[in-house]
PDB file of C-alpha atoms in Angstrom:
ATOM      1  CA  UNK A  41      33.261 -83.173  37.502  1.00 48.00           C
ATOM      2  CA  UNK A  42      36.548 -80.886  36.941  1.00 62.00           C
ATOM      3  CA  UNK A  43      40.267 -81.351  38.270  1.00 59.00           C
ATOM      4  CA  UNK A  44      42.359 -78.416  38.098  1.00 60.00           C
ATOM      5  CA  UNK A  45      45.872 -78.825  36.910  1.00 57.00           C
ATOM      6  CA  UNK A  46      49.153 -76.411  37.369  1.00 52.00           C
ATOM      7  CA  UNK A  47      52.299 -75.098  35.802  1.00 49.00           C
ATOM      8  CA  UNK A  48      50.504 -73.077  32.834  1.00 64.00           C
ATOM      9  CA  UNK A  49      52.319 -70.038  31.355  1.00 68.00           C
ATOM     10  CA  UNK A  50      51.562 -67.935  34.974  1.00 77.00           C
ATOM     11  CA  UNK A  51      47.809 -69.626  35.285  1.00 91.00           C
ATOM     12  CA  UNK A  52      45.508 -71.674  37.155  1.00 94.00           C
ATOM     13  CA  UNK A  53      43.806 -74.475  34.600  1.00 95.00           C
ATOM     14  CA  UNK A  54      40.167 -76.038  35.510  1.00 96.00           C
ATOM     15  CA  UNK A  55      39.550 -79.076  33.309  1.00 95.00           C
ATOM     16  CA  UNK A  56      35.548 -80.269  32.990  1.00 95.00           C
ATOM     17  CA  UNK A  57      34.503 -83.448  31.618  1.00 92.00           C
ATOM     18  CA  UNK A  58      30.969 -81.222  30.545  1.00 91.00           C
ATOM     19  CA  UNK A  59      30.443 -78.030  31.041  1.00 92.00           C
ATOM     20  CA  UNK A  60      27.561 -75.637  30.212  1.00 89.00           C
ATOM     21  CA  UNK A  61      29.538 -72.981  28.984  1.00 91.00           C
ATOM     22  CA  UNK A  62      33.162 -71.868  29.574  1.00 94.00           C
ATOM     23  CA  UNK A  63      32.598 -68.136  29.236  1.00 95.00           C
ATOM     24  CA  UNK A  64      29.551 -68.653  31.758  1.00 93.00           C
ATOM     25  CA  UNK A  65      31.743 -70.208  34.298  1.00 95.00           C
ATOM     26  CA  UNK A  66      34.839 -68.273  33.811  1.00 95.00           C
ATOM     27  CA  UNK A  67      32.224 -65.165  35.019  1.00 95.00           C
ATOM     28  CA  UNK A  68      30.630 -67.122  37.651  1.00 94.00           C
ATOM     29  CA  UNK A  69      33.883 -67.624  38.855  1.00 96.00           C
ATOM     30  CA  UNK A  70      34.974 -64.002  39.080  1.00 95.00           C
ATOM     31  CA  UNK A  71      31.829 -63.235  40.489  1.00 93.00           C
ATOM     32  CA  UNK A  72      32.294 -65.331  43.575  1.00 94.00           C
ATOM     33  CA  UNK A  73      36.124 -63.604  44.004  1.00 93.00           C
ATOM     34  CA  UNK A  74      38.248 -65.545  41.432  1.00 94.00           C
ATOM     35  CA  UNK A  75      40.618 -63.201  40.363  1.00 93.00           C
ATOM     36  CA  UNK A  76      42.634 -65.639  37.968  1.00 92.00           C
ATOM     37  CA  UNK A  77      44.776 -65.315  35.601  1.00 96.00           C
ATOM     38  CA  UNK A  78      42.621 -68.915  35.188  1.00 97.00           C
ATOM     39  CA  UNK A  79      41.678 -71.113  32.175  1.00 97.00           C
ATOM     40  CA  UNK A  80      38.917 -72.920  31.800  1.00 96.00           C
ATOM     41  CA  UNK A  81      38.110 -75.743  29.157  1.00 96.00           C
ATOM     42  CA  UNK A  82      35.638 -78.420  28.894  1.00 94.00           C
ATOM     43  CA  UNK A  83      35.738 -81.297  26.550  1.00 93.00           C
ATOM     44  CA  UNK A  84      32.357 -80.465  25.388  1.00 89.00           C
ATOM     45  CA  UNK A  85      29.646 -77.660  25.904  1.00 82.00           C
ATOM     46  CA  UNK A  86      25.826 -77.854  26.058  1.00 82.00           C
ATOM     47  CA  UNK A  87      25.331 -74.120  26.472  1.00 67.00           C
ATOM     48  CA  UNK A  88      28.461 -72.797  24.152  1.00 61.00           C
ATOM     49  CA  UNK A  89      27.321 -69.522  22.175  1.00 61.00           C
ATOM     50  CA  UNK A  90      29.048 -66.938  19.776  1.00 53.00           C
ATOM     51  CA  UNK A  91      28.917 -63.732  19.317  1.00 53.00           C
ATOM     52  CA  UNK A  92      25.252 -61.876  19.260  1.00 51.00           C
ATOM     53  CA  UNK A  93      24.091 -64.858  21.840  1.00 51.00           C
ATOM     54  CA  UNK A  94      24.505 -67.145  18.505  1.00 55.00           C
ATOM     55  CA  UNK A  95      24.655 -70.878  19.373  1.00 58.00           C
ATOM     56  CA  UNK A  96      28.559 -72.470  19.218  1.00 57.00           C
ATOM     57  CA  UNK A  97      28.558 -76.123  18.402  1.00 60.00           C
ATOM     58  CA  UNK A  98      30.682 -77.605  20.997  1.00 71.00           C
ATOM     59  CA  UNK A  99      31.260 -81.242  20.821  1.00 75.00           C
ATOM     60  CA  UNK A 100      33.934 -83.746  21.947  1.00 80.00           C
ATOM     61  CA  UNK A 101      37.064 -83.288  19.850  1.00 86.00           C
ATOM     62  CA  UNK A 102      37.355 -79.741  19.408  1.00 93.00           C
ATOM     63  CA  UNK A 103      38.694 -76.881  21.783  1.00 95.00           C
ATOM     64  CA  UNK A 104      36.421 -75.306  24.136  1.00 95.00           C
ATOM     65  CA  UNK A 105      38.452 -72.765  26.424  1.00 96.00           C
ATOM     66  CA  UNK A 106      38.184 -69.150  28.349  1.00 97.00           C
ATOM     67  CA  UNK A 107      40.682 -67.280  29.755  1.00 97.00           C
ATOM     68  CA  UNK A 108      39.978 -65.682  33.137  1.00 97.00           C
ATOM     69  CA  UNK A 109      41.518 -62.097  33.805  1.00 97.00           C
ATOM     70  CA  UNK A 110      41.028 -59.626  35.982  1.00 95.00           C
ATOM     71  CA  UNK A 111      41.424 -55.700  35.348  1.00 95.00           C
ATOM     72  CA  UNK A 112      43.674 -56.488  31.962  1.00 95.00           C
ATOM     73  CA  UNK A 113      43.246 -53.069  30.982  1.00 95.00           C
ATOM     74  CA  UNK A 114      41.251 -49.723  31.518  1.00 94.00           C
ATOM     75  CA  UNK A 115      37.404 -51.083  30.357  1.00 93.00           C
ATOM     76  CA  UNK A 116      37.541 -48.858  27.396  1.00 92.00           C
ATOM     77  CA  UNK A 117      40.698 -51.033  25.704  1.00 94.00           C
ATOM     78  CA  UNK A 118      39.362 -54.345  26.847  1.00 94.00           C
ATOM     79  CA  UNK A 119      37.071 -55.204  23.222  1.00 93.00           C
ATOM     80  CA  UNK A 120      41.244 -54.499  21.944  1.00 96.00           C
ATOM     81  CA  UNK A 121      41.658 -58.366  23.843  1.00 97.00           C
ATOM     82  CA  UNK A 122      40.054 -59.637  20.560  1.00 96.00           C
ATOM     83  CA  UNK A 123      42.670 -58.584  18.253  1.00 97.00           C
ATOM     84  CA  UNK A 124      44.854 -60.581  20.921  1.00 98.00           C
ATOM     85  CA  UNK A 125      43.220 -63.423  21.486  1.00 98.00           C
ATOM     86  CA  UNK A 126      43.064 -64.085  17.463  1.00 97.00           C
ATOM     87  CA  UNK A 127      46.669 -63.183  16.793  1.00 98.00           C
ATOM     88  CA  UNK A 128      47.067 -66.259  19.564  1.00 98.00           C
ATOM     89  CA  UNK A 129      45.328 -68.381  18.033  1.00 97.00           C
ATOM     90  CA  UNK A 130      46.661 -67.910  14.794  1.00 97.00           C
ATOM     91  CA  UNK A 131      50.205 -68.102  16.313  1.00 97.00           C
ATOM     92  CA  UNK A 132      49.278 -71.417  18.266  1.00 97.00           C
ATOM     93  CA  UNK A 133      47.967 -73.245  15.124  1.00 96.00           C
ATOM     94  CA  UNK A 134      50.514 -72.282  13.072  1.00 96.00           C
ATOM     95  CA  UNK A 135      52.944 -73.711  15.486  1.00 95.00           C
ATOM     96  CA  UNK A 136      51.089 -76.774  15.699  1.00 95.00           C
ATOM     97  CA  UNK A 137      50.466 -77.417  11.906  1.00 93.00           C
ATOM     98  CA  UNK A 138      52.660 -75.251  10.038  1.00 94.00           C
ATOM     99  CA  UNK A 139      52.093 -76.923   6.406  1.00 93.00           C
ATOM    100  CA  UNK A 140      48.451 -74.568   7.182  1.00 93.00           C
ATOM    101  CA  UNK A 141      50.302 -71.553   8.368  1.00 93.00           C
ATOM    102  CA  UNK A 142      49.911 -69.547   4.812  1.00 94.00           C
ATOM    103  CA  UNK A 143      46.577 -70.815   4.619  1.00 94.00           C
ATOM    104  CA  UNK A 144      45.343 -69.031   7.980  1.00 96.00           C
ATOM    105  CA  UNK A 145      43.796 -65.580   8.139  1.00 96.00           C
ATOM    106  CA  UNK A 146      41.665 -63.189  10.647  1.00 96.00           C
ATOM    107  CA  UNK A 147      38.179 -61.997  10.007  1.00 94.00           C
ATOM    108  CA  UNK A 148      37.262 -58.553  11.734  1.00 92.00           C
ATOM    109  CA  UNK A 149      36.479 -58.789  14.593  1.00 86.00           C
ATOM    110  CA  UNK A 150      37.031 -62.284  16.103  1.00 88.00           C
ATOM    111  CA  UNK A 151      37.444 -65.160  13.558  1.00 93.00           C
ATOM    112  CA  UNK A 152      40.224 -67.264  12.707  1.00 96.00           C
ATOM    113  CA  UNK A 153      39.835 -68.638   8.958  1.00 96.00           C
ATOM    114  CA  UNK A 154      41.237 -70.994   6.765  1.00 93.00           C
ATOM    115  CA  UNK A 155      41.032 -70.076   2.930  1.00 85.00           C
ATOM    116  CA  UNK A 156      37.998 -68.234   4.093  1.00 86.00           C
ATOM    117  CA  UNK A 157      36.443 -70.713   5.902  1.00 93.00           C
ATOM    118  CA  UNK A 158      35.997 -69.893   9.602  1.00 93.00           C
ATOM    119  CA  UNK A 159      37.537 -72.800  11.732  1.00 95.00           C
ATOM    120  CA  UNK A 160      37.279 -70.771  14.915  1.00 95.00           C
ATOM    121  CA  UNK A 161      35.383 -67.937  16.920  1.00 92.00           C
ATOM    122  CA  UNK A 162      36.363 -65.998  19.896  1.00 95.00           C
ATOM    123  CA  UNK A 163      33.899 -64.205  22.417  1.00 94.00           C
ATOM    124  CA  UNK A 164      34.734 -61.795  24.906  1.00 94.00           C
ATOM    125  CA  UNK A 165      32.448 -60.769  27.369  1.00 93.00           C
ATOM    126  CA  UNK A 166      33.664 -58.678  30.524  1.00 91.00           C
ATOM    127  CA  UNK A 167      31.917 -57.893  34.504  1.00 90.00           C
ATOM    128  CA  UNK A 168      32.052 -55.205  36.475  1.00 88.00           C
ATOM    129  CA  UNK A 169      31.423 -56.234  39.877  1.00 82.00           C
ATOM    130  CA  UNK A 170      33.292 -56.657  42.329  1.00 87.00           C
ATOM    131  CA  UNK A 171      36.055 -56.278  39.990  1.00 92.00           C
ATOM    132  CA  UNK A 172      36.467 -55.442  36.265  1.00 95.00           C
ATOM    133  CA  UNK A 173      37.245 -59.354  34.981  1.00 96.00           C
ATOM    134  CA  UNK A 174      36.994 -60.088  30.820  1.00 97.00           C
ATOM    135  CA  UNK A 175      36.882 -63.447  30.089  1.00 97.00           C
ATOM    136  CA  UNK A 176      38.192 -64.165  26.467  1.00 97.00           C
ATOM    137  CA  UNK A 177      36.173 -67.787  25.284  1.00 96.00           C
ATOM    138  CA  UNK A 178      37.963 -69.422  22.395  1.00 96.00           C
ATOM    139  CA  UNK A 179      36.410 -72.525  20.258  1.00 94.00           C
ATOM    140  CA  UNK A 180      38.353 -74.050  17.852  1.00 96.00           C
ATOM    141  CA  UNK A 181      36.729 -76.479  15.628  1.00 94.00           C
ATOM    142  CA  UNK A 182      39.603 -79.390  15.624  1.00 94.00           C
ATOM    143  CA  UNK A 183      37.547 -82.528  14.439  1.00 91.00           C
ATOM    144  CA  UNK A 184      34.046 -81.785  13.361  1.00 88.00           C
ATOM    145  CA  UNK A 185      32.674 -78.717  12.168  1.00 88.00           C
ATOM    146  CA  UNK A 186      28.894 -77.352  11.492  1.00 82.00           C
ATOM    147  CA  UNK A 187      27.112 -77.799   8.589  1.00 80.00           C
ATOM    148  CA  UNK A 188      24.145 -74.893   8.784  1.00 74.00           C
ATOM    149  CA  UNK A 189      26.077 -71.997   8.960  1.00 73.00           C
ATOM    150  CA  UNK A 190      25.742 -68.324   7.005  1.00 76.00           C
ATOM    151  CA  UNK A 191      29.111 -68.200   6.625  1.00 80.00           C
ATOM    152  CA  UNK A 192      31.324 -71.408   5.244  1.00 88.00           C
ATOM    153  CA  UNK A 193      32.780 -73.377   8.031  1.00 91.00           C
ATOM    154  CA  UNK A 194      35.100 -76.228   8.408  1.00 93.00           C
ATOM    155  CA  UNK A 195      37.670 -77.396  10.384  1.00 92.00           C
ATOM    156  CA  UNK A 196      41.478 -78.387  11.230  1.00 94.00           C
ATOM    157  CA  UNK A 197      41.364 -82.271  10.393  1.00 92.00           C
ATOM    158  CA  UNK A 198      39.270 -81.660   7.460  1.00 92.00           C
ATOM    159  CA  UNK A 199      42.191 -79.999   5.951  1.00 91.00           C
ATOM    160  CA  UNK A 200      44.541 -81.765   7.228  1.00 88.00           C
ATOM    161  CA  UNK A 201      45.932 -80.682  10.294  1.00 88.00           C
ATOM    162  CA  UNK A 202      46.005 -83.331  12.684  1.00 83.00           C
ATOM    163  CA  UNK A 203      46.598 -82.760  16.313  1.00 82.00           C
ATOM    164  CA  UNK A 204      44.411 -83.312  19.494  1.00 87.00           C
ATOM    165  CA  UNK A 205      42.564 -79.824  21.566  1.00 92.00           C
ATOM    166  CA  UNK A 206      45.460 -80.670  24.198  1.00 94.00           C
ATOM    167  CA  UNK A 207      48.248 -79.914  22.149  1.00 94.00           C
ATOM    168  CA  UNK A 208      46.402 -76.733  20.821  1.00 95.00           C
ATOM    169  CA  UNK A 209      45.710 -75.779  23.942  1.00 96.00           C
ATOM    170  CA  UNK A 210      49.300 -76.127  25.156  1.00 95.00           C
ATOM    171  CA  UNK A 211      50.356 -74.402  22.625  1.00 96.00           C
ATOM    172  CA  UNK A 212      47.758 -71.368  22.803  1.00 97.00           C
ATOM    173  CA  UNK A 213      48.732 -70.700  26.178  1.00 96.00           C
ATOM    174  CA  UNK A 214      52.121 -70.175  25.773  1.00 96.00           C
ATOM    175  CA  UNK A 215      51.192 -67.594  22.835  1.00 96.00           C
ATOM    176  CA  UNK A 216      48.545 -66.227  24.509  1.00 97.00           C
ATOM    177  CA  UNK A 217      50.972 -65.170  27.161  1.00 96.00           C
ATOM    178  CA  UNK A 218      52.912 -63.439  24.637  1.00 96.00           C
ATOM    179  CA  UNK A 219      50.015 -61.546  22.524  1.00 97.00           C
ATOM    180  CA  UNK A 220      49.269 -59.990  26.117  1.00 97.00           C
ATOM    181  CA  UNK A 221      52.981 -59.185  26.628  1.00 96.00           C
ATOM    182  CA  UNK A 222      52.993 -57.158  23.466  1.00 97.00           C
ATOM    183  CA  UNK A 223      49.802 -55.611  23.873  1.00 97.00           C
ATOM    184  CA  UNK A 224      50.906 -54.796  27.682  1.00 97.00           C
ATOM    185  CA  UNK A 225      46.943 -53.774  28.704  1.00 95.00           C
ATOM    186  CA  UNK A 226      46.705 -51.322  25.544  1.00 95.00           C
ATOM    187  CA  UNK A 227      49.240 -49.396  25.788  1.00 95.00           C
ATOM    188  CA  UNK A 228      50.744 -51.718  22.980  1.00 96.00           C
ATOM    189  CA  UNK A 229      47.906 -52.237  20.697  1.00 97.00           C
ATOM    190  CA  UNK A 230      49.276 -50.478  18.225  1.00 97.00           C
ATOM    191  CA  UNK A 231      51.963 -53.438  17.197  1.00 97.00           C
ATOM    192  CA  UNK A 232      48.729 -55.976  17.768  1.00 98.00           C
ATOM    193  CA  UNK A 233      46.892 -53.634  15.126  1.00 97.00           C
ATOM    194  CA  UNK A 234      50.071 -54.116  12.856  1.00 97.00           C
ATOM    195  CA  UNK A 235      50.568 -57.942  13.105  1.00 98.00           C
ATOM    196  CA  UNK A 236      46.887 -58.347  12.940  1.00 97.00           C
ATOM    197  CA  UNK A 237      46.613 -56.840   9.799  1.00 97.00           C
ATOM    198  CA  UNK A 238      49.195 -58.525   8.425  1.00 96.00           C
ATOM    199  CA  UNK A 239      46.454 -61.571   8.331  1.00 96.00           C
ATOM    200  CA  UNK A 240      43.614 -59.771   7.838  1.00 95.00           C
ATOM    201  CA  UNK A 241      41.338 -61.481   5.481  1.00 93.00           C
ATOM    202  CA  UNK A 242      39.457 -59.355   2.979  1.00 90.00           C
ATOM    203  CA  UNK A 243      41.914 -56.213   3.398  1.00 94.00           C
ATOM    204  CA  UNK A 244      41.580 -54.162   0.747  1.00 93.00           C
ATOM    205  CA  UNK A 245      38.746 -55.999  -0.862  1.00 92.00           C
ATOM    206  CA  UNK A 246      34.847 -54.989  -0.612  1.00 93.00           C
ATOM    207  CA  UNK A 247      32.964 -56.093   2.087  1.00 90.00           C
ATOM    208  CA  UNK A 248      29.742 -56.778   3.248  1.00 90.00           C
ATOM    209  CA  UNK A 249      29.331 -55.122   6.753  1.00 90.00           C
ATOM    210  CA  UNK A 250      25.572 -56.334   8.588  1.00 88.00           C
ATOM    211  CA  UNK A 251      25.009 -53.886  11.269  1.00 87.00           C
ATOM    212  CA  UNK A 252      21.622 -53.802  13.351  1.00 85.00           C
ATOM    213  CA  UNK A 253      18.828 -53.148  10.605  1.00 84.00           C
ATOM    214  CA  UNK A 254      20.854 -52.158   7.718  1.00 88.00           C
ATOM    215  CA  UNK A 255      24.084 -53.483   5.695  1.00 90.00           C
ATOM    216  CA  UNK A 256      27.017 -51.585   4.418  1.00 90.00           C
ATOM    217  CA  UNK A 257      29.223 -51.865   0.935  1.00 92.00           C
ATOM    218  CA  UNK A 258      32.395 -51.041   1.009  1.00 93.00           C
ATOM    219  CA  UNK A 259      36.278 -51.463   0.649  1.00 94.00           C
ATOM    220  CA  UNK A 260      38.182 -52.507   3.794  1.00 94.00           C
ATOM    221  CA  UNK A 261      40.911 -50.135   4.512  1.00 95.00           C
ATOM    222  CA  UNK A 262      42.028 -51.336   7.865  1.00 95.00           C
ATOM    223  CA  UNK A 263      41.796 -50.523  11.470  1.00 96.00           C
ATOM    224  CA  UNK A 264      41.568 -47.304  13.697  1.00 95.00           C
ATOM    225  CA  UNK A 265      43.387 -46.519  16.446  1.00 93.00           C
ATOM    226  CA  UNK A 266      41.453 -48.089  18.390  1.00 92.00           C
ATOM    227  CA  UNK A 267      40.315 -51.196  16.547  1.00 94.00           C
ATOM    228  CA  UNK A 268      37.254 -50.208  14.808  1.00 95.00           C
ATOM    229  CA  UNK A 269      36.700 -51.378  11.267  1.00 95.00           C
ATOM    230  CA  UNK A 270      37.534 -48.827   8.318  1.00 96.00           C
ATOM    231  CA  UNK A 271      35.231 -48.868   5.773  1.00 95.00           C
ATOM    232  CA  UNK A 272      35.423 -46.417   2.771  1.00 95.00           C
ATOM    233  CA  UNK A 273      32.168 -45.855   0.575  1.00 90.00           C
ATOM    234  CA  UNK A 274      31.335 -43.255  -1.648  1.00 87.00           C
ATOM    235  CA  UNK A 275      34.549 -41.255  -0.937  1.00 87.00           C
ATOM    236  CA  UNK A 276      33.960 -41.565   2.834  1.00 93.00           C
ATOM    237  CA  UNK A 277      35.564 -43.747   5.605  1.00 95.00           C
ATOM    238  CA  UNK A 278      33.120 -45.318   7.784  1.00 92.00           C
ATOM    239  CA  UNK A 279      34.279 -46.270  11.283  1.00 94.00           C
ATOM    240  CA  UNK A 280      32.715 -49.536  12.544  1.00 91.00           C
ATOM    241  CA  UNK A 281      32.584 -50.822  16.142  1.00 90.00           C
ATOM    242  CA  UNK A 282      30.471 -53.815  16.066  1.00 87.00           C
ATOM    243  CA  UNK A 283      29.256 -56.078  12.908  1.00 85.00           C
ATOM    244  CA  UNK A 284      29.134 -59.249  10.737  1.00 85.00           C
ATOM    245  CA  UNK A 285      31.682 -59.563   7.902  1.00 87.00           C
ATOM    246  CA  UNK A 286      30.824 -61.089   4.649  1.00 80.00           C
ATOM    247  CA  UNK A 287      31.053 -61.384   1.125  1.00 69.00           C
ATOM    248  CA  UNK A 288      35.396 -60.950   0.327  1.00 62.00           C
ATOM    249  CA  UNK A 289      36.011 -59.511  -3.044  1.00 47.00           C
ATOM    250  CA  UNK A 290      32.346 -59.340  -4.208  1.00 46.00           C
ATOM    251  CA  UNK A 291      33.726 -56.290  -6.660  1.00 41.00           C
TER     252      UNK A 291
END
């Protein structure tokens, strides 16, 4: 069952009790001639997945949510929605707890962390046809987080930051609608590089880059033009499009 409510920051809401997955809907959606701007959230998830088709624990009490939008950007700057999407969420749950707000930092590409311990993962995944539509799926681990991860995991109540998904969610909205302002469909990603960075975990340290059958060493030096990681190693700066952070400071 879903009801759809109004009146949010320029979009369309859907609200489901249960949902498979937000992401998958948000696309279904689009496919069938939604054009949004739309959110989606669901109160819990039995198909919710992560990056790399990785499973996302989604039960009652945390924030399950997608953001609908249709041609954001030329295809080519829409992976840039990432960068956005985190620098929401980092505004949003600052806002709503901001004893935490020092604590808070971003993980290349998509993770939100507190004292390096990822509280919440974003997913964007994008369709062609009939339109170009991205969907950006957030999940924020508010009340319960999972135990049998690779890397450390907690969440917001565990360290004290009180507040229900609902008044996350109100308040991710309204930043979201900002983050997208500034980044005005790429042409402004170059002040989304700079505040991201600015909470970058690991910047400057040595990292642990997993890429598809092999793993990379080296010190984080930031972001490229156009978002890809910069990795220097053996007096050479590696550009990296796609991988799995780990190990901060393992000098």
């Amino acid at each position: 069952m879903n009801r759809e409510a109004t009146g949010l920051a320029g979009a369309r809401h859907i609200i489901y009790e249960t949902l498979g997955s937000t992401n998958a809907e948000a696309l279904a959606l689009a496919r069938a001639g939604d054009r949004g701007p739309l959110w989606i959230t669901a109160t819990t998830q039995s198909a919710g997945r992560g990056r790399r088709g990785s499973q996302w624990v989604s039960p009652a009490g945390n924030l399950h949510a997608t953001l609908l939008l249709s041609e954001p950007s030329p295809p080519a700057q829409a992976p840039q929605l990432a960068f956005v999407a985190a620098l929401a969420l980092h505004d949003a749950v600052a806002d709503c707890a901001p004893e935490i707000g020092p604590l808070l930092q971003l993980k290349w590409p998509n993770d939100l962390l507190v004292e390096k311990a990822k509280v919440a993962g974003i997913l964007i995944e994008g369709a062609s046809e009939p339109v170009f539509t991205v969907a950006i799926g957030i999940g924020v681990n508010c009340a319960i987080h999972p135990t049998d991860t690779i890397f450390p995991a907690t969440d917001l109540a565990a360290i004290g930051a009180l507040f229900v998904p609902d008044a996350l969610f109100a308040a991710l909205t309204a930043c979201m609608q900002a983050r997208l302002s500034q980044w005005s469909g790429g042409q402004g990603f170059a002040a989304t590089r700079t505040d991201w960075l600015k909470r970058a975990a690991g910047l400057g340290e040595t990292l642990q880059v997993r890429l598809p059958g092999r793993e990379l060493l080296g010190r984080f030096e930031g972001l490229d033009e156009s978002g890809r990681l910069l990795l220097a190693q053996n007096g050479t700066v590696i550009r990296i499009t796609a991988g799995e952070v780990f190990g901060f400071g393992e000098d």
